[in-house]
CSV table of C-alpha atoms and ligand atoms in Angstrom, one decimal:
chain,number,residue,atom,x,y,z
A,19,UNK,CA,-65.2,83.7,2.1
A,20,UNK,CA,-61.7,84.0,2.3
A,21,UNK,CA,-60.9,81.7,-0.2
A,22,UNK,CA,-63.0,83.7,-2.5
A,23,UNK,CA,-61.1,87.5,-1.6
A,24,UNK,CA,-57.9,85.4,-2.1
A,25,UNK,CA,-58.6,84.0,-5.6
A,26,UNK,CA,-59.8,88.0,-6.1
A,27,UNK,CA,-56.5,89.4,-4.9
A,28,UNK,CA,-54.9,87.1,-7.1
A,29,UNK,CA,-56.7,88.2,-10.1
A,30,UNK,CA,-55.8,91.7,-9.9
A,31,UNK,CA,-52.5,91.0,-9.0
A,32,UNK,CA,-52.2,89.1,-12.5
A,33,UNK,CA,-53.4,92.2,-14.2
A,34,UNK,CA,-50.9,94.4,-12.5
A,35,UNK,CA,-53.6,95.8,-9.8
A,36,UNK,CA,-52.9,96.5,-6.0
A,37,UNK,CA,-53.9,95.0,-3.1
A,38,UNK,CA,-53.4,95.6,0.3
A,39,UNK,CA,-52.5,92.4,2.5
A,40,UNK,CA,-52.4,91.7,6.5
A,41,UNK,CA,-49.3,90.7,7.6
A,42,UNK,CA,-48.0,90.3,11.5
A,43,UNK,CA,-46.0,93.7,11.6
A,44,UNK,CA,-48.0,96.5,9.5
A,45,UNK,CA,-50.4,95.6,6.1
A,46,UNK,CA,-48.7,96.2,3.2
A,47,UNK,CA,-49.3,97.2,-0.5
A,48,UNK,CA,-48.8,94.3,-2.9
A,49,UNK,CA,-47.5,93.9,-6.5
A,50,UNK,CA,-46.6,91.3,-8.2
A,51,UNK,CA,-42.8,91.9,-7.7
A,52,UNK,CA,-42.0,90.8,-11.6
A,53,UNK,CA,-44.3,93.5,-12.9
A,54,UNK,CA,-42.9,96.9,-13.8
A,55,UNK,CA,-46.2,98.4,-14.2
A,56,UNK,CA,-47.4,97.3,-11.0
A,57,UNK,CA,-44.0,98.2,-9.3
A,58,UNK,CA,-44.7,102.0,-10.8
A,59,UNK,CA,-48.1,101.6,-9.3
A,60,UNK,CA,-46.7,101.3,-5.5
A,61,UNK,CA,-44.8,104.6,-6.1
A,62,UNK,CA,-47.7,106.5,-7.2
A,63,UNK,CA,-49.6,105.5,-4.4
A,64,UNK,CA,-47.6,105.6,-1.7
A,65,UNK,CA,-46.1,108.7,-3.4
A,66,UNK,CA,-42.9,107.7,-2.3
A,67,UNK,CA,-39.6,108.4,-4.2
A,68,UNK,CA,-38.4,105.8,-6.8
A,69,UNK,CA,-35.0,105.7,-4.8
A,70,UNK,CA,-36.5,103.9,-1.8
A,71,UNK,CA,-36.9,100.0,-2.3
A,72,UNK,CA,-39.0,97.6,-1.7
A,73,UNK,CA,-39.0,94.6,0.2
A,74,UNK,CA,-40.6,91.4,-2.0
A,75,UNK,CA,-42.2,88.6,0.4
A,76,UNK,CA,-42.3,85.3,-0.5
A,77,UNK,CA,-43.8,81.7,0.8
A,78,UNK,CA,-41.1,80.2,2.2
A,79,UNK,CA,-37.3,80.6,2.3
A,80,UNK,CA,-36.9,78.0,-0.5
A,81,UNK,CA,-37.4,80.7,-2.9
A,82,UNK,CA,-34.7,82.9,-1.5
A,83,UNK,CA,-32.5,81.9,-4.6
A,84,UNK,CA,-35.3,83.0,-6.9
A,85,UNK,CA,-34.5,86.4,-5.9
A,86,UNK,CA,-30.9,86.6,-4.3
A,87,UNK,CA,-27.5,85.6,-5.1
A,88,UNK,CA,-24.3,84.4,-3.2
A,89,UNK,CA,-26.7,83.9,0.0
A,90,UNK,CA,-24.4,83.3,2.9
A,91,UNK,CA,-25.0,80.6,5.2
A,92,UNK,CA,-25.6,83.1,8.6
A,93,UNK,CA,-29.1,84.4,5.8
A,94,UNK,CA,-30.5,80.4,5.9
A,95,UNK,CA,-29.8,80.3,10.2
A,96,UNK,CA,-31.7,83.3,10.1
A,97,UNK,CA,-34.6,82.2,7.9
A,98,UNK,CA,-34.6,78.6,9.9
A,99,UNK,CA,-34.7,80.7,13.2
A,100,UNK,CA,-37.2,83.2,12.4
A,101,UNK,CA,-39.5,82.7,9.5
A,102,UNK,CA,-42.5,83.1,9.4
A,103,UNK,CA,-41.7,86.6,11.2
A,104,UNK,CA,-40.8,89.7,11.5
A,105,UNK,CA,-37.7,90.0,9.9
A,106,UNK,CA,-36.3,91.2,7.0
A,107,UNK,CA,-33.0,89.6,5.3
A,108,UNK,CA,-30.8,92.2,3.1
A,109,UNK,CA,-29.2,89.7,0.7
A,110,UNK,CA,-27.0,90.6,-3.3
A,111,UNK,CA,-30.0,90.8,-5.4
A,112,UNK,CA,-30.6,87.8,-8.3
A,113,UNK,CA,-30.0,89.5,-12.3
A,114,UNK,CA,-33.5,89.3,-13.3
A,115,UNK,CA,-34.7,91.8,-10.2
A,116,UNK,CA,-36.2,95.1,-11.3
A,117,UNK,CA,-34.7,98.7,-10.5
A,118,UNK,CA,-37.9,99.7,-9.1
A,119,UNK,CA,-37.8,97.1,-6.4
A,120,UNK,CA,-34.1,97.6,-5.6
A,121,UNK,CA,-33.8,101.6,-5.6
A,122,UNK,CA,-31.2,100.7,-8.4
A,123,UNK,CA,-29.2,99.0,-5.7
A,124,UNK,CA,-27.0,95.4,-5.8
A,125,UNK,CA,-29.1,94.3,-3.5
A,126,UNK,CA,-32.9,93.1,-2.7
A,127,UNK,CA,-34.8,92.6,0.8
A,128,UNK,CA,-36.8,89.4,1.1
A,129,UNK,CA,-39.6,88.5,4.0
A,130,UNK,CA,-41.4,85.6,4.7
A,131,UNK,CA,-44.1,87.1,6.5
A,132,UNK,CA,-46.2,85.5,9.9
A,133,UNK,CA,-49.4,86.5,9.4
A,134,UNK,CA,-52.2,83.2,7.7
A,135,UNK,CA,-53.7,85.3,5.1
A,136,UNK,CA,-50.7,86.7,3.8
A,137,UNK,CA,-48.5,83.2,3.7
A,138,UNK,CA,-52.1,81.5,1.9
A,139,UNK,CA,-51.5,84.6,-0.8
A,140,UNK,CA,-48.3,83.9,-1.3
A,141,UNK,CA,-48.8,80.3,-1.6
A,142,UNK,CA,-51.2,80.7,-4.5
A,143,UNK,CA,-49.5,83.5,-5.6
A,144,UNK,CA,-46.4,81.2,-6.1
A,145,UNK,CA,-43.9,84.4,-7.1
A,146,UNK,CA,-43.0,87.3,-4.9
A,147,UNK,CA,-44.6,90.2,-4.0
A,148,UNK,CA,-43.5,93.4,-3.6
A,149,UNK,CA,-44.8,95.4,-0.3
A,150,UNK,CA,-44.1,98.4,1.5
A,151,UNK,CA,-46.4,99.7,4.4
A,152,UNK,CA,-49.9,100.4,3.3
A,153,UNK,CA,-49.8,103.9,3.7
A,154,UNK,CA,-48.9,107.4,2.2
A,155,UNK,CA,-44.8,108.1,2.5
A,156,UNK,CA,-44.5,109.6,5.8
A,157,UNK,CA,-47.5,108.5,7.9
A,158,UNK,CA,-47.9,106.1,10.2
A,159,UNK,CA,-48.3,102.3,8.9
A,160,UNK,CA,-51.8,100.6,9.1
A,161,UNK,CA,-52.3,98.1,11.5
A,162,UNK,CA,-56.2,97.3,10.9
A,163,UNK,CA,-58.2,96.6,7.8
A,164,UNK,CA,-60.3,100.6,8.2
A,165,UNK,CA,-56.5,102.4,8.8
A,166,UNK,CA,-56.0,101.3,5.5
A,167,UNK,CA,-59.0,102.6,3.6
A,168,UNK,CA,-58.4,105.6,5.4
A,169,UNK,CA,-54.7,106.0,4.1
A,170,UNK,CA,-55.3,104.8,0.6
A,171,UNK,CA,-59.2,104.8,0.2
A,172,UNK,CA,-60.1,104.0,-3.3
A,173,UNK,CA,-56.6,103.6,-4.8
A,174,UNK,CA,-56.2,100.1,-3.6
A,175,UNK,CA,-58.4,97.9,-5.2
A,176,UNK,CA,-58.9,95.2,-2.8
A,177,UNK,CA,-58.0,95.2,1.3
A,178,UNK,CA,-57.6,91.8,2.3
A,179,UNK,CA,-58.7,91.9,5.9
A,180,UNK,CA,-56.6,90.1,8.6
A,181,UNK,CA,-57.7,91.6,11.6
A,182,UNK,CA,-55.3,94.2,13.8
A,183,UNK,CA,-51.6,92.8,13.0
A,184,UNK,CA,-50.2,91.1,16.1
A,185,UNK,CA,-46.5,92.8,16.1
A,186,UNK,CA,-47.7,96.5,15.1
A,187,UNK,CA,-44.4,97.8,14.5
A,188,UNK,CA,-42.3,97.5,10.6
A,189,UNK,CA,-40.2,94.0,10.0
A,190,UNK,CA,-36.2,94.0,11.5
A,191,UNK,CA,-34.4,94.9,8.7
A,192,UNK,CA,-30.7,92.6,8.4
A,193,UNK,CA,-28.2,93.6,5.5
A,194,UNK,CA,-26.4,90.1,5.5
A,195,UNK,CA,-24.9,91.1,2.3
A,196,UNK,CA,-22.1,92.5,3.9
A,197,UNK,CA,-19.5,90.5,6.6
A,198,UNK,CA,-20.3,91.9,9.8
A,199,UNK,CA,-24.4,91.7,9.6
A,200,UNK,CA,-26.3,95.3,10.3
A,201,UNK,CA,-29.2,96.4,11.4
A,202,UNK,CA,-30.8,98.5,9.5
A,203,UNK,CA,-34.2,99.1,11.4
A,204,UNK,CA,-34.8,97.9,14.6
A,205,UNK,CA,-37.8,95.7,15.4
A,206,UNK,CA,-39.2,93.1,17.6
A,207,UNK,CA,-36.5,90.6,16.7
A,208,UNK,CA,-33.6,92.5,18.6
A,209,UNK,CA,-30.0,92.6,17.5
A,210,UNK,CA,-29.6,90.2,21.0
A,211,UNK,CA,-32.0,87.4,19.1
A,212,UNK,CA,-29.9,87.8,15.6
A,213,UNK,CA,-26.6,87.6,17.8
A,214,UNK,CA,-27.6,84.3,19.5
A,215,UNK,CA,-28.4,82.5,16.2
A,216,UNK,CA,-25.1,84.3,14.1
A,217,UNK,CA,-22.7,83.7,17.0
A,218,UNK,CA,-21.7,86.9,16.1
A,219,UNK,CA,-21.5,90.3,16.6
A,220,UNK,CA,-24.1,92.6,14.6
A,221,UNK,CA,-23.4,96.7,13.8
A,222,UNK,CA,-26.0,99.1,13.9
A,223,UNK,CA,-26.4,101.2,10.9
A,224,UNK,CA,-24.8,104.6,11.5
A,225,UNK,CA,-25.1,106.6,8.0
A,226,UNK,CA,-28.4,107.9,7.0
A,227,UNK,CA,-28.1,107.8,3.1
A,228,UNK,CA,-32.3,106.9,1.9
A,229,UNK,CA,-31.4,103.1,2.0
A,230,UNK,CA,-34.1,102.9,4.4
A,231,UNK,CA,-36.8,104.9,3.8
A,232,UNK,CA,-37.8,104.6,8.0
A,233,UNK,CA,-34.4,105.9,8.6
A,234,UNK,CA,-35.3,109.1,7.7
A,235,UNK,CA,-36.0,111.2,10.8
A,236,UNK,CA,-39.4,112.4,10.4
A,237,UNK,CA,-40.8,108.6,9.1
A,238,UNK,CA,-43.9,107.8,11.1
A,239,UNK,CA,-45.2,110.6,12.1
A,240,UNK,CA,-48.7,112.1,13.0
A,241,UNK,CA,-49.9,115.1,11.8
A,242,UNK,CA,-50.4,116.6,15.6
A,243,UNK,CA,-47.3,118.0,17.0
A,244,UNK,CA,-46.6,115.4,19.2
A,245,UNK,CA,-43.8,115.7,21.8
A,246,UNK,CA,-41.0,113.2,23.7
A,247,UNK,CA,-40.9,113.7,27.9
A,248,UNK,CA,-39.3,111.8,30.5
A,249,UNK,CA,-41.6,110.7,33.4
A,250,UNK,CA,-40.6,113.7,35.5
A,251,UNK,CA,-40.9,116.2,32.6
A,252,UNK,CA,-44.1,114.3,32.0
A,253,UNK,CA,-45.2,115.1,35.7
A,254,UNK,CA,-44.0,118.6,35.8
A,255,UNK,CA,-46.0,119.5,32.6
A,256,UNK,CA,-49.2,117.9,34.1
A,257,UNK,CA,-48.6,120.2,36.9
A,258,UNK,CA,-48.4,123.1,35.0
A,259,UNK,CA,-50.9,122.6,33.0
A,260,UNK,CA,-52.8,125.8,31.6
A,261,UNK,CA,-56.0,125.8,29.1
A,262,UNK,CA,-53.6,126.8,26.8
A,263,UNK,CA,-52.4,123.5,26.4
A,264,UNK,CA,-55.7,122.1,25.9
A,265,UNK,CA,-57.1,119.6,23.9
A,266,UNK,CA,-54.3,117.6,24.2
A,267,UNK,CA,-53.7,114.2,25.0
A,268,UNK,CA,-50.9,111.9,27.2
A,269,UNK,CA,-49.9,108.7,26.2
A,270,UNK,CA,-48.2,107.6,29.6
A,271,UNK,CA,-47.0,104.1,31.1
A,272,UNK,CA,-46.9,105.3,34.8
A,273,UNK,CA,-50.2,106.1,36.5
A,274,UNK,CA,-51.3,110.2,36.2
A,275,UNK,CA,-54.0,111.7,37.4
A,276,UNK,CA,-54.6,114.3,35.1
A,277,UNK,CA,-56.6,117.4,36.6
A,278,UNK,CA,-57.9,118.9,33.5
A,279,UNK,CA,-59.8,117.7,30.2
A,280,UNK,CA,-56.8,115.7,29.2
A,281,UNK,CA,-57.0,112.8,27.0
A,282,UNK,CA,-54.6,110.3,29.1
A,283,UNK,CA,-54.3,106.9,27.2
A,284,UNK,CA,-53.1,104.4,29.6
A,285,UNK,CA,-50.0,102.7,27.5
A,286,UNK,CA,-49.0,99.1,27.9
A,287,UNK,CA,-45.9,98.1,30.2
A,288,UNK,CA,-45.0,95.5,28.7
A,289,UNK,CA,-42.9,96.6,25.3
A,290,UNK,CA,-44.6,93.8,23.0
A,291,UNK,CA,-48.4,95.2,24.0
A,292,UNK,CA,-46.9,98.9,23.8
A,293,UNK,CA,-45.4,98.1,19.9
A,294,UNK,CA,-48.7,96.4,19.1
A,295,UNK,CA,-51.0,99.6,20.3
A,296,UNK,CA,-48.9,102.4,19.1
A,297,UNK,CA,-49.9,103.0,15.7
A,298,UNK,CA,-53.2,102.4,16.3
A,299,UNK,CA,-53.1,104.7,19.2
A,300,UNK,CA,-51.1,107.6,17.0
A,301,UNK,CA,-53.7,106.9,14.6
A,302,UNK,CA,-56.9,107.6,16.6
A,303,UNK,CA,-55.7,110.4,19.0
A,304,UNK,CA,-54.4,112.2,15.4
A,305,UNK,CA,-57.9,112.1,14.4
A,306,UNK,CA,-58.9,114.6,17.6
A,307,UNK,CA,-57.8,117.9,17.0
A,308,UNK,CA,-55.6,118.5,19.9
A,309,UNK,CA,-53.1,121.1,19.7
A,310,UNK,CA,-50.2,118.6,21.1
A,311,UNK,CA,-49.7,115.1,22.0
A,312,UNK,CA,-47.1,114.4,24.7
A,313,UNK,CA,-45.8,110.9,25.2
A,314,UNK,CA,-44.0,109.6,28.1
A,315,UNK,CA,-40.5,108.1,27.1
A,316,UNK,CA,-39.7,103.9,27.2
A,317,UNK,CA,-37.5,102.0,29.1
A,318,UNK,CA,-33.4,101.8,27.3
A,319,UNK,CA,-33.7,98.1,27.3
A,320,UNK,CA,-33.2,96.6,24.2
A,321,UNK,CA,-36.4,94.7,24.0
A,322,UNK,CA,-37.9,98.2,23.9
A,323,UNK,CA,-35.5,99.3,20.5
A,324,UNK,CA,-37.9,99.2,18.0
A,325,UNK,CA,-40.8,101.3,20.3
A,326,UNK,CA,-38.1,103.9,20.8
A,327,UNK,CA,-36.9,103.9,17.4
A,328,UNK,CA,-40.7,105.0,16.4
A,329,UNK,CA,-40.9,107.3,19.2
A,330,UNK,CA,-38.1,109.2,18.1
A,331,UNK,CA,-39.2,109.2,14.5
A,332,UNK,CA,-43.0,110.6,15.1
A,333,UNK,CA,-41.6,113.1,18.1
A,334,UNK,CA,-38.7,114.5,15.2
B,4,TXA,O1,-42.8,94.8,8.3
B,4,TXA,C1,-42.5,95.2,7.2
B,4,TXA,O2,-41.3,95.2,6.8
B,4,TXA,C2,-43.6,95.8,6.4
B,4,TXA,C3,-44.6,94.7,6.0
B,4,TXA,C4,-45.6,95.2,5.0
B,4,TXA,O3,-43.8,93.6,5.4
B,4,TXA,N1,-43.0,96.4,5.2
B,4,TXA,C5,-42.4,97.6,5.3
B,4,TXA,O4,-42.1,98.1,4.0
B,4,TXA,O5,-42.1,98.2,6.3
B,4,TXA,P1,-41.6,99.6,3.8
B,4,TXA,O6,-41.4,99.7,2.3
B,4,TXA,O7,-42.5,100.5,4.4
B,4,TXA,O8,-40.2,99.6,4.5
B,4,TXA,C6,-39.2,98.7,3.9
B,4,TXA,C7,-37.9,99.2,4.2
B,4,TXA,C8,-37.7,100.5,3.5
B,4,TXA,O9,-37.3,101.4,4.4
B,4,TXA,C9,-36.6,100.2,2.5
B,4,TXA,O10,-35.8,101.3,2.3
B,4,TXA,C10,-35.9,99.0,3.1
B,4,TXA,O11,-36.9,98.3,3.7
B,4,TXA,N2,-35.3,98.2,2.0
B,4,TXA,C11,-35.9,97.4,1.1
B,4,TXA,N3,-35.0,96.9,0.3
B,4,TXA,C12,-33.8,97.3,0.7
B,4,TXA,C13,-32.4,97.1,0.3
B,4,TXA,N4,-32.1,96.4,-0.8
B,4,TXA,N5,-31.4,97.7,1.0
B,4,TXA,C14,-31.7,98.5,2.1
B,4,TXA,N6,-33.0,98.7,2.5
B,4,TXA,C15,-34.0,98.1,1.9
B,5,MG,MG1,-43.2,102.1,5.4
C-alpha cells in the first residue's frame, strides 16, 4: 500500500507534479527541488511571493554538499545531533541551486526530516525536494492528511498520508552561514539545545526583512479574530461575559468553569502536547463561526519559544 502511493508520488514528481508529504513538524508541498517548472508550481499554489524561499529536504546529511558550499563544521554537529528532526540548517547555497528555491539569495535551507514516510520518499527519490508548509500563504500549516485537502483540495495531486505529525509546529530555522549562528524561527529544538552542541552562543534574529516568510507578523493565523490574554485577563473576561460575546471559544491551560455556551478547549500543560495540538485546534474551532477566539497566554520558559512565537503570530 504504501509502497505503491510512494512509487506514485515519485512519478509525478518526475513529471514536475506536486505532492503533499507528512513529515514530523507540518506536511509539506513537494517538488523536485532541480525543476524550475515544478519550483513555479509551489508558488502558484501556495500563492506565496517568489521572494520567500524554500527549504529543500533531503535523505541524509551526506548530501549536504550536493546543495551547499563552504559548510562549517558547527552545520555537521548540528546534523549529527539532530537529524532526522526538526531543524532546519541555513548554509551558502551550492552554484547549480535555483533562484526560485533561494528567493534569489546566497544561501539555501536544507532539512532532513523525522517523519518514515517522508525519509522512504526521499530515499527513492534520491535528489532533494523542495517543501514549504502545505498550505495557502498565511494560514495555519496542516498537521493531518484531511487539513491538507482542505487547504489545497484538488491542486495537489497526491497527499501522502502519515497520520497527525508528532511535533505540530514549523522546523527550527539555523542560519549557520554566518559566525555567530541565528535563529531564525523558533521551534522545538530551542536555542538552549543548539548552544549545548555549538558550545557557543546563538543570536536571535532581530530584523524582519521577508527572509523568513513566518517572520512576518500576521503568519499563521485563523480567519476568526482570535485574541492573546493573561490568566487573569482570561478570568476577568469569563466574568464579564455578555451574549454579546457569544459563540466564542477559550483555549485555556488552567481550569475554567465557563458559565455560558462557551466553547472551552482544555489545552495541554505540557509545551510539547500544547505545540502538537495547536494547529489542529486553530484549525477546527476556525471552522465554528464564533465571533472571537480568546487564548490564554504560555509559560516564558524557553521550552515554550516556539508555542509563543505562533501565539503571537495568529493573535497579530
Ligand atoms: O518544518 C518545516 O520547516 C516545514 C516542513 C514541511 O519541513 N516547512 C516549512 O516551510 O515550514 P515554509 O516554506 O512554510 O517555511 C520555511 C521557511 C520560510 O519562512 C523561508 O523563508 C525560510 O524557511 N527559508 C528557506 N530558505 C531560507 C534561506 N535561504 N534563508 C532564510 N530563510 C529561509
Ligand atoms: Mg509555511
Amino acid at each position: 500500500m504504501l509502497e505503491e502511493k510512494l512509487n506514485q508520488a515519485i512519478e509525478i514528481l518526475k513529471r514536475g507534479g506536486l505532492i503533499a508529504m507528512p513529515t514530523e513538524t507540518v506536511y509539506g508541498l513537494a517538488a523536485d527541488a532541480q525543476n524550475p517548472e515544478a519550483l513555479q508550481k509551489i508558488f502558484t499554489v501556495k500563492q506565496r511571493p517568489a521572494d520567500h524561499p524554500l527549504i529543500v529536504h533531503i535523505a541524509s546529511k551526506d548530501q549536504l554538499m550536493d546543495w551547499a558550499s563552504d559548510i562549517p563544521a558547527c552545520a555537521y554537529a548540528l546534523a549529527d545531533a539532530f537529524w532526522p528532526g526538526p531543524l532546519t540548517l541555513i548554509l551558502k547555497k551550492a552554484k547549480h541551486v535555483s533562484d526560485l528555491v533561494t528567493g534569489g539569495q546566497g544561501t539555501i535551507g536544507l532539512r532532513v526530516p523525522g517523519h518514515p514516510v517522508a525519509l522512504a520518499l526521499l530515499k527513492r527519490w534520491g535528489g532533494g525536494l523542495a517543501a514549504p508548509s502545505a498550505n495557502r500563504f498565511g494560514r495555519i500549516s496542516p498537521t493531518t492528511a484531511d487539513a491538507v485537502r482542505e487547504e489545497l483540495g484538488e491542486r495537489v495531486e497526491l497527499i501522502l498520508d502519515g497520520g497527525q505529525c508528532e511535533v505540530g509546529v514549523e522546523s527550527t530555522i539555523v542560519d549557520v552561514s554566518t559566525t555567530i549562528p541565528v535563529i531564525l524561527r523558533p521551534g522545538m529544538i530551542t536555542a538552549q539545545q543548539i548552544e549545548q552542541v555549538l558550545h557557543k552562543a546563538t543570536a536571535q534574529k532581530t530584523s524582519n526583512a521577508p527572509r523568513v516568510s513566518g517572520s512576518l507578523e500576521s503568519h499563521y493565523a485563523p480567519m476568526t479574530p482570535t485574541v492573546l490574554l493573561s490568566t487573569s485577563e482570561l478570568h476577568r473576561f469569563i466574568n464579564n461575559l455578555t451574549d454579546n460575546d457569544l459563540p466564542c471559544a477559550v483555549m485555556a491551560r488552567t481550569p475554567l468553569a465557563s458559565p455560558k455556551a462557551v466553547s472551552v478547549v482544555a489545552m495541554p500543560m505540557s509545551a510539547k502536547a500544547y505545540a502538537h495540538d495547536l494547529y489542529a485546534v486553530l484549525r477546527d474551532l476556525d471552522k465554528k463561526q464564533l465571533k472571537k477566539i480568546y487564548i490564554e497566554a504560555v509559560p516564558v520558559d524557553a521550552e515554550w519559544s516556539a508555542v509563543r512565537d505562533r501565539l503571537q503570530r495568529a493573535t497579530a
